Coordinates of C-alpha atoms and ligand atoms in Angstrom, one line a residue:
M17 CA -184.0 127.4 28.1
S18 CA -185.9 129.1 25.4
N19 CA -185.3 127.2 22.2
A20 CA -185.4 128.6 18.6
T21 CA -189.1 127.5 18.0
T22 CA -190.2 129.1 21.3
L23 CA -188.3 132.2 20.5
I24 CA -189.7 132.6 17.0
H25 CA -193.3 131.7 17.9
S26 CA -193.3 133.9 21.0
I27 CA -194.0 136.7 18.6
P28 CA -197.7 136.9 17.8
V29 CA -199.4 137.5 14.5
D30 CA -201.4 140.8 14.6
P31 CA -205.0 139.7 15.4
L32 CA -206.4 142.8 13.7
T33 CA -204.9 142.4 10.2
G34 CA -203.0 139.1 10.2
S35 CA -199.7 141.1 9.7
I36 CA -196.9 138.6 10.4
S37 CA -194.7 141.4 11.6
V38 CA -195.8 143.2 14.8
P39 CA -197.3 146.7 13.9
I40 CA -195.5 149.8 15.2
Y41 CA -198.1 152.0 17.0
Q42 CA -196.3 155.3 16.6
T43 CA -198.7 157.3 18.7
S44 CA -198.8 159.4 21.9
T45 CA -202.4 159.1 22.8
Y46 CA -205.7 157.2 22.0
V47 CA -209.1 158.7 21.1
Q48 CA -211.7 157.9 23.7
E49 CA -215.4 157.4 23.0
A50 CA -216.4 159.1 26.2
P51 CA -214.3 160.2 29.2
G52 CA -212.6 157.0 30.5
V53 CA -214.2 154.9 27.8
N54 CA -211.4 153.5 25.7
K55 CA -210.0 150.4 24.1
G56 CA -207.6 149.7 27.0
Y57 CA -205.2 152.4 26.1
D58 CA -205.3 156.1 27.2
Y59 CA -201.8 157.5 27.0
A60 CA -198.6 156.0 25.4
R61 CA -196.3 156.4 28.4
S62 CA -198.7 154.1 30.3
N63 CA -199.4 151.6 27.5
N64 CA -198.4 151.1 23.9
P65 CA -199.4 147.9 22.0
T66 CA -196.0 147.5 20.4
R67 CA -194.2 147.8 23.7
E68 CA -196.8 145.6 25.4
T69 CA -196.1 142.9 22.8
L70 CA -192.4 143.0 23.6
E71 CA -193.3 142.9 27.4
K72 CA -195.4 139.8 26.9
I73 CA -192.7 138.1 24.8
I74 CA -189.9 138.7 27.3
A75 CA -192.1 137.5 30.2
Q76 CA -192.8 134.3 28.3
L77 CA -189.2 133.8 27.4
E78 CA -187.9 134.2 30.9
G79 CA -190.8 132.2 32.4
G80 CA -192.0 135.1 34.4
K81 CA -195.5 136.7 35.0
R82 CA -194.9 140.2 33.8
G83 CA -192.4 142.1 31.6
S84 CA -191.7 145.8 31.4
A85 CA -189.6 147.6 28.7
F86 CA -187.4 150.5 29.5
A87 CA -185.3 153.1 27.6
S88 CA -182.0 151.4 28.6
G89 CA -180.7 148.6 30.7
L90 CA -179.8 151.1 33.4
A91 CA -183.4 152.4 33.4
A92 CA -184.4 148.8 34.1
I93 CA -182.0 148.5 37.0
D94 CA -183.1 151.8 38.3
A95 CA -186.8 150.6 38.3
V96 CA -185.8 147.6 40.4
V97 CA -184.0 149.7 43.0
K98 CA -187.0 151.8 43.3
L99 CA -188.8 148.9 44.9
L100 CA -186.7 149.6 47.9
Q101 CA -186.9 152.3 50.6
S102 CA -184.4 154.5 52.4
G103 CA -182.5 152.3 55.0
D104 CA -182.7 149.2 52.9
E105 CA -179.5 147.5 51.7
I106 CA -178.5 145.7 48.5
L107 CA -176.0 142.8 48.6
A108 CA -174.4 142.8 45.1
V109 CA -171.9 140.8 43.2
D110 CA -168.4 142.5 43.4
D111 CA -167.7 142.2 39.7
I112 CA -170.8 144.3 38.9
Y113 CA -171.5 146.2 35.7
G114 CA -169.8 149.6 36.0
G115 CA -173.0 151.5 35.3
A116 CA -174.9 149.7 38.1
F117 CA -172.0 150.6 40.5
R118 CA -172.3 154.3 39.5
L119 CA -176.1 154.3 39.9
F120 CA -175.8 152.7 43.3
T121 CA -172.9 154.8 44.5
H122 CA -173.7 158.3 43.1
I123 CA -177.5 158.3 43.0
Y124 CA -179.0 155.8 45.5
A125 CA -176.4 156.3 48.3
K126 CA -177.7 159.8 48.9
F127 CA -181.3 158.5 49.2
G128 CA -180.1 156.2 52.0
I129 CA -179.8 152.9 50.1
K130 CA -176.6 151.2 51.0
V131 CA -174.9 148.5 48.8
N132 CA -172.5 145.9 50.1
Y133 CA -170.4 143.9 47.6
T134 CA -169.1 140.4 47.9
D135 CA -167.7 137.6 45.8
T136 CA -170.9 135.8 45.1
T137 CA -169.2 132.8 43.4
D138 CA -168.9 131.5 47.0
V139 CA -172.3 131.0 48.6
V140 CA -170.7 131.3 52.0
N141 CA -169.7 134.9 51.3
V142 CA -173.4 135.6 50.5
I143 CA -174.6 134.1 53.8
D144 CA -171.9 136.1 55.7
A145 CA -172.7 139.4 54.1
I146 CA -176.5 139.4 54.7
T147 CA -177.6 142.0 57.3
P148 CA -181.0 142.5 58.9
N149 CA -181.5 145.4 56.4
T150 CA -180.6 143.4 53.2
K151 CA -183.7 143.6 51.0
L152 CA -182.3 142.8 47.6
I153 CA -179.5 140.5 46.3
W154 CA -178.1 141.6 43.0
L155 CA -176.4 139.0 40.8
E156 CA -174.8 139.1 37.4
S157 CA -173.9 135.7 36.0
P158 CA -171.7 135.5 33.9
T159 CA -170.1 138.8 35.0
N160 CA -168.2 141.4 33.0
P161 CA -165.4 141.1 32.1
T162 CA -164.0 138.1 34.0
L163 CA -167.0 135.9 33.4
K164 CA -167.5 134.8 37.0
I165 CA -170.5 132.5 37.6
S166 CA -172.7 132.5 40.7
D167 CA -174.9 129.5 41.7
I168 CA -178.3 131.2 41.1
A169 CA -180.4 128.3 42.6
A170 CA -178.3 128.1 45.8
I171 CA -178.4 131.9 46.3
A172 CA -182.2 132.0 45.5
K173 CA -182.7 129.5 48.4
I174 CA -180.7 131.7 50.8
A175 CA -182.7 134.8 49.6
K176 CA -186.0 133.0 50.2
Q177 CA -185.0 131.9 53.7
N178 CA -184.2 135.5 54.6
N179 CA -187.1 137.1 52.9
I180 CA -184.9 138.9 50.5
L181 CA -185.6 139.6 46.8
L182 CA -183.2 138.2 44.2
C183 CA -182.6 140.0 41.0
V184 CA -180.4 138.5 38.3
D185 CA -178.9 140.6 35.4
N186 CA -179.2 138.1 32.7
T187 CA -177.7 140.2 29.9
F188 CA -174.6 138.1 29.2
A189 CA -176.5 134.7 29.0
S190 CA -179.9 135.8 27.5
P191 CA -183.0 133.6 27.9
A192 CA -181.6 131.5 25.1
L193 CA -179.0 130.1 27.6
Q194 CA -180.3 130.7 31.1
R195 CA -183.6 131.3 32.9
P196 CA -183.0 132.6 36.4
I197 CA -186.7 132.7 37.4
E198 CA -186.8 128.9 37.0
L199 CA -183.8 128.8 39.3
G200 CA -185.7 130.8 42.0
A201 CA -185.0 134.5 41.1
D202 CA -187.8 137.0 41.8
L203 CA -186.6 139.4 39.1
V204 CA -184.6 139.4 35.9
I205 CA -183.2 142.4 34.1
H206 CA -181.7 142.7 30.7
S207 CA -179.7 145.3 28.8
A208 CA -181.6 144.4 25.5
T209 CA -179.0 146.6 23.9
K210 CA -176.8 143.5 23.8
Y211 CA -177.9 139.9 22.7
L212 CA -181.7 140.5 22.6
G213 CA -181.4 143.4 20.2
G214 CA -178.4 141.7 18.7
H215 CA -177.4 144.2 16.0
S216 CA -175.7 147.0 17.9
D217 CA -178.4 149.4 16.7
L218 CA -180.4 150.4 19.8
I219 CA -180.4 151.0 23.6
A220 CA -183.1 149.1 25.6
G221 CA -183.8 147.5 28.9
L222 CA -186.2 144.9 30.3
V223 CA -187.5 143.8 33.7
V224 CA -189.2 140.5 34.2
S225 CA -191.0 139.7 37.4
A226 CA -191.7 136.2 38.7
S227 CA -194.9 137.3 40.5
E228 CA -197.9 139.4 39.4
E229 CA -197.5 141.5 42.6
I230 CA -193.9 142.6 41.9
G231 CA -194.8 143.0 38.2
E232 CA -197.6 145.4 39.1
Q233 CA -195.1 147.5 41.2
I234 CA -192.6 147.6 38.4
K235 CA -195.3 148.7 36.0
F236 CA -196.3 151.4 38.4
I237 CA -192.7 152.6 38.6
Q238 CA -192.4 152.5 34.8
N239 CA -195.4 154.8 34.4
A240 CA -194.6 157.0 37.3
S241 CA -190.9 157.5 36.4
G242 CA -191.4 157.4 32.7
A243 CA -188.3 155.8 31.3
I244 CA -190.3 153.8 28.7
L245 CA -189.0 152.1 25.5
S246 CA -190.2 153.7 22.3
P247 CA -192.5 151.8 19.9
H248 CA -189.9 151.6 17.2
D249 CA -187.1 150.4 19.5
S250 CA -189.6 147.9 21.0
W251 CA -190.1 146.6 17.5
L252 CA -186.4 146.3 16.9
V253 CA -186.0 144.2 20.0
I254 CA -188.9 142.0 18.9
R255 CA -187.1 141.5 15.6
G256 CA -183.9 140.6 17.4
V257 CA -185.8 137.9 19.4
E258 CA -186.7 136.1 16.2
T259 CA -183.1 135.2 15.5
L260 CA -181.9 135.1 19.2
G261 CA -181.7 131.3 19.2
L262 CA -179.8 131.0 16.0
R263 CA -177.4 133.9 16.8
V264 CA -176.6 132.8 20.4
K265 CA -176.0 129.2 19.3
Q266 CA -173.4 130.4 16.8
H267 CA -171.9 133.0 19.2
C268 CA -171.3 130.1 21.6
I269 CA -169.7 127.9 19.0
N270 CA -167.4 130.7 17.8
A271 CA -166.5 131.8 21.3
Q272 CA -165.6 128.3 22.4
R273 CA -163.3 127.9 19.4
V274 CA -161.7 131.3 20.1
A275 CA -161.2 130.5 23.8
E276 CA -159.6 127.1 23.0
Y277 CA -157.3 128.8 20.5
L278 CA -156.3 131.5 23.0
E279 CA -155.6 129.0 25.8
Q280 CA -152.8 127.3 23.8
H281 CA -151.3 130.6 22.5
P282 CA -147.8 131.3 23.9
A283 CA -148.5 135.1 24.2
I284 CA -151.5 134.6 26.4
D285 CA -151.5 134.4 30.2
K286 CA -155.1 133.7 31.3
V287 CA -158.3 133.0 29.4
F288 CA -161.6 133.7 31.0
Y289 CA -164.5 131.6 29.4
P290 CA -167.0 129.5 31.4
G291 CA -166.9 126.9 28.6
L292 CA -163.3 126.0 29.4
K293 CA -162.6 123.2 31.9
S294 CA -160.0 125.5 33.4
H295 CA -162.6 128.1 34.4
P296 CA -163.1 127.9 38.2
N297 CA -166.9 128.0 37.9
H298 CA -167.2 125.7 34.9
E299 CA -169.3 123.1 36.7
V300 CA -171.9 125.7 38.0
A301 CA -172.1 127.2 34.5
A302 CA -172.7 123.8 33.0
K303 CA -175.5 123.2 35.5
Q304 CA -177.4 126.4 35.0
Q305 CA -176.7 127.4 31.4
S306 CA -177.4 125.4 28.3
A307 CA -174.1 126.8 26.7
F308 CA -171.4 129.3 27.7
G309 CA -172.1 132.5 25.8
G310 CA -170.2 134.7 23.3
I311 CA -167.9 136.7 25.6
V312 CA -164.2 135.7 26.1
S313 CA -161.6 137.7 28.0
F314 CA -157.9 137.1 28.2
T315 CA -154.7 138.6 29.6
L316 CA -151.3 138.8 28.0
K317 CA -148.0 137.4 29.3
N318 CA -146.7 140.9 28.6
D319 CA -149.1 142.4 31.2
T320 CA -148.9 146.0 30.1
E321 CA -151.4 148.6 28.9
E322 CA -149.2 149.2 26.0
A323 CA -149.2 145.6 24.7
A324 CA -153.0 145.4 25.1
K325 CA -153.4 148.7 23.2
N326 CA -151.2 147.4 20.4
V327 CA -153.4 144.3 20.1
V328 CA -156.8 146.0 20.2
C329 CA -155.7 148.5 17.6
A330 CA -154.4 145.8 15.3
T331 CA -157.5 143.7 14.7
K332 CA -159.5 144.1 11.5
Y333 CA -162.8 142.3 12.1
F334 CA -162.9 142.8 15.9
K335 CA -163.9 146.5 16.1
L336 CA -162.7 148.5 19.0
A337 CA -165.8 149.6 20.9
E338 CA -167.7 149.3 24.2
S339 CA -170.8 147.1 24.2
L340 CA -171.3 143.5 23.1
G341 CA -173.7 140.9 21.9
G342 CA -174.1 142.1 18.3
V343 CA -173.6 140.3 15.0
K344 CA -170.2 142.1 14.4
S345 CA -167.3 141.1 16.6
L346 CA -166.1 143.8 19.1
L347 CA -163.3 144.0 21.5
C348 CA -162.4 146.4 24.3
H349 CA -159.6 147.1 26.8
P350 CA -161.5 147.5 30.1
A351 CA -158.6 149.1 32.1
T352 CA -158.7 152.1 29.8
M353 CA -162.3 152.0 28.6
T354 CA -165.2 150.4 30.6
H355 CA -163.4 150.2 33.9
K356 CA -161.3 153.4 33.7
S357 CA -163.1 155.1 36.6
I358 CA -162.3 152.2 39.0
P359 CA -159.0 152.8 40.9
A360 CA -156.2 150.7 39.5
E361 CA -155.7 148.6 42.7
K362 CA -159.4 147.8 43.1
R363 CA -159.6 147.0 39.4
Q364 CA -156.6 144.6 39.5
S365 CA -157.8 142.9 42.6
A366 CA -161.1 142.2 40.8
G367 CA -159.0 140.4 38.1
V368 CA -159.1 143.2 35.6
A369 CA -155.4 143.2 34.8
D370 CA -153.7 146.0 32.7
S371 CA -153.5 143.7 29.7
L372 CA -157.0 142.2 30.0
I373 CA -158.9 142.3 26.7
R374 CA -162.6 141.4 26.3
L375 CA -163.9 140.0 23.1
S376 CA -167.5 139.9 22.0
V377 CA -167.2 137.1 19.5
G378 CA -169.5 137.8 16.6
L379 CA -171.0 135.8 13.8
E380 CA -168.2 136.0 11.2
E381 CA -166.5 132.8 10.1
V382 CA -164.6 131.7 13.1
E383 CA -161.5 130.9 11.1
D384 CA -161.4 134.5 9.9
L385 CA -161.7 135.7 13.5
I386 CA -158.9 133.4 14.7
K387 CA -156.6 134.6 11.9
D388 CA -157.5 138.2 12.9
I389 CA -156.5 137.6 16.5
E390 CA -153.4 135.7 15.4
Q391 CA -152.0 138.6 13.5
A392 CA -153.0 141.1 16.2
L393 CA -151.2 139.1 18.9
Q394 CA -147.9 139.4 17.0
K395 CA -148.1 143.1 17.9
A396 CA -148.1 142.1 21.6
N397 CA -144.9 140.1 21.0
T398 CA -143.4 143.1 19.2
S399 CA -144.2 145.3 22.2
A400 CA -142.6 142.8 24.6
E401 CA -139.5 142.7 22.5
I402 CA -139.3 146.4 22.4
A403 CA -139.8 146.6 26.2
A404 CA -137.0 144.0 26.6
I405 CA -134.6 146.1 24.5
I406 CA -135.4 149.3 26.3
Ligands
PLP7 C1 -174.7 147.1 29.1 C2 -175.1 146.5 30.4 C3 -176.0 147.1 31.2 C4 -176.6 148.5 31.0 O1 -177.4 148.5 29.9 P1 -177.6 149.8 28.9 O2 -178.6 149.3 27.9 O3 -176.3 150.2 28.4 O4 -178.2 150.9 29.8 C5 -176.3 146.4 32.4 N1 -175.8 145.2 32.7 C6 -174.9 144.6 31.9 C7 -174.4 143.3 32.3 C8 -174.5 145.2 30.7 O5 -173.7 144.6 29.9

């Protein structure tokens, strides 16, 4: 794992001036001494020193060879898919991020790239779902919003035996908690919009490659397709990295407390948090992560959309919004927000019940957060009572 000292000192002092903060090179082009004679930079889509600093930092933090910074997490995912060719297949985790599902289904299907989904928490399912055309295995661990965990090392082994690339979306854990390349992954992607940025103030994506060769291909795609991260947003992600260790540590402490509180609450049906002994993949999570992250999901005994809506509209500190991983606590109702486009039956069979609520536990005093949830949950009871009367 990347500890606080590694994280803070992964950020270099500017060799030119000694500036302790990384300079923002807000430029489109670089003056050349003669045609083709330059200082290693010719055009800012291809290379920018601020972006390049972030790319080196993330490569180091994930233990990879090369990093590439993109305009969003989805642009990072898109770049990885572009390693493939028409006729190739992706084998993906069934509880995949909705935006990745949309990209695969509505963009890449028409270019002849097929995606098969399986429950990757069971390694046997992965073995069974591989076809001769499978060229990429796509994992998220933990997943969104039911926090499923897949055994990255075991699946990496299977991928290697079959000559298949393994890419892990490490957004929920961040390199502070989990380093998939050390577990055998070929590629890691991040929505740096979340924990790496950490302040809910930017959209950014990162790809890290375990080998120089794949790193070169991703860099070629980055320049050829052009979805680069701006110098200013690169700087914001770098600044986020400085406090990533401290933030994530506290997110985990707060989330564990909130999860334990919810687990004993009479209005709650299920709590999804890999740090709970009751989580079906707790052991695997404990093996591959140094702690369990800041996201907690739960369902209500009164499993209705109405009850969940009453709760999410009643919190004061947990703000109702999509996204996660920032300093401020957020909550959302996937059935009517992030997962709205998935048919109800498919959504429910994936564990996203009508009353499921996802918390991104922030850095406020945890006692205040628990009090906030306590008073909001009374609204769920009220709703149940009303329903009983009607
Ligand atoms: C948000 C998110 C993405 C997409 O990232 P954007 O920065 O919003 O494009 C991808 N994967 C996961 C797990 C996410 O949470």
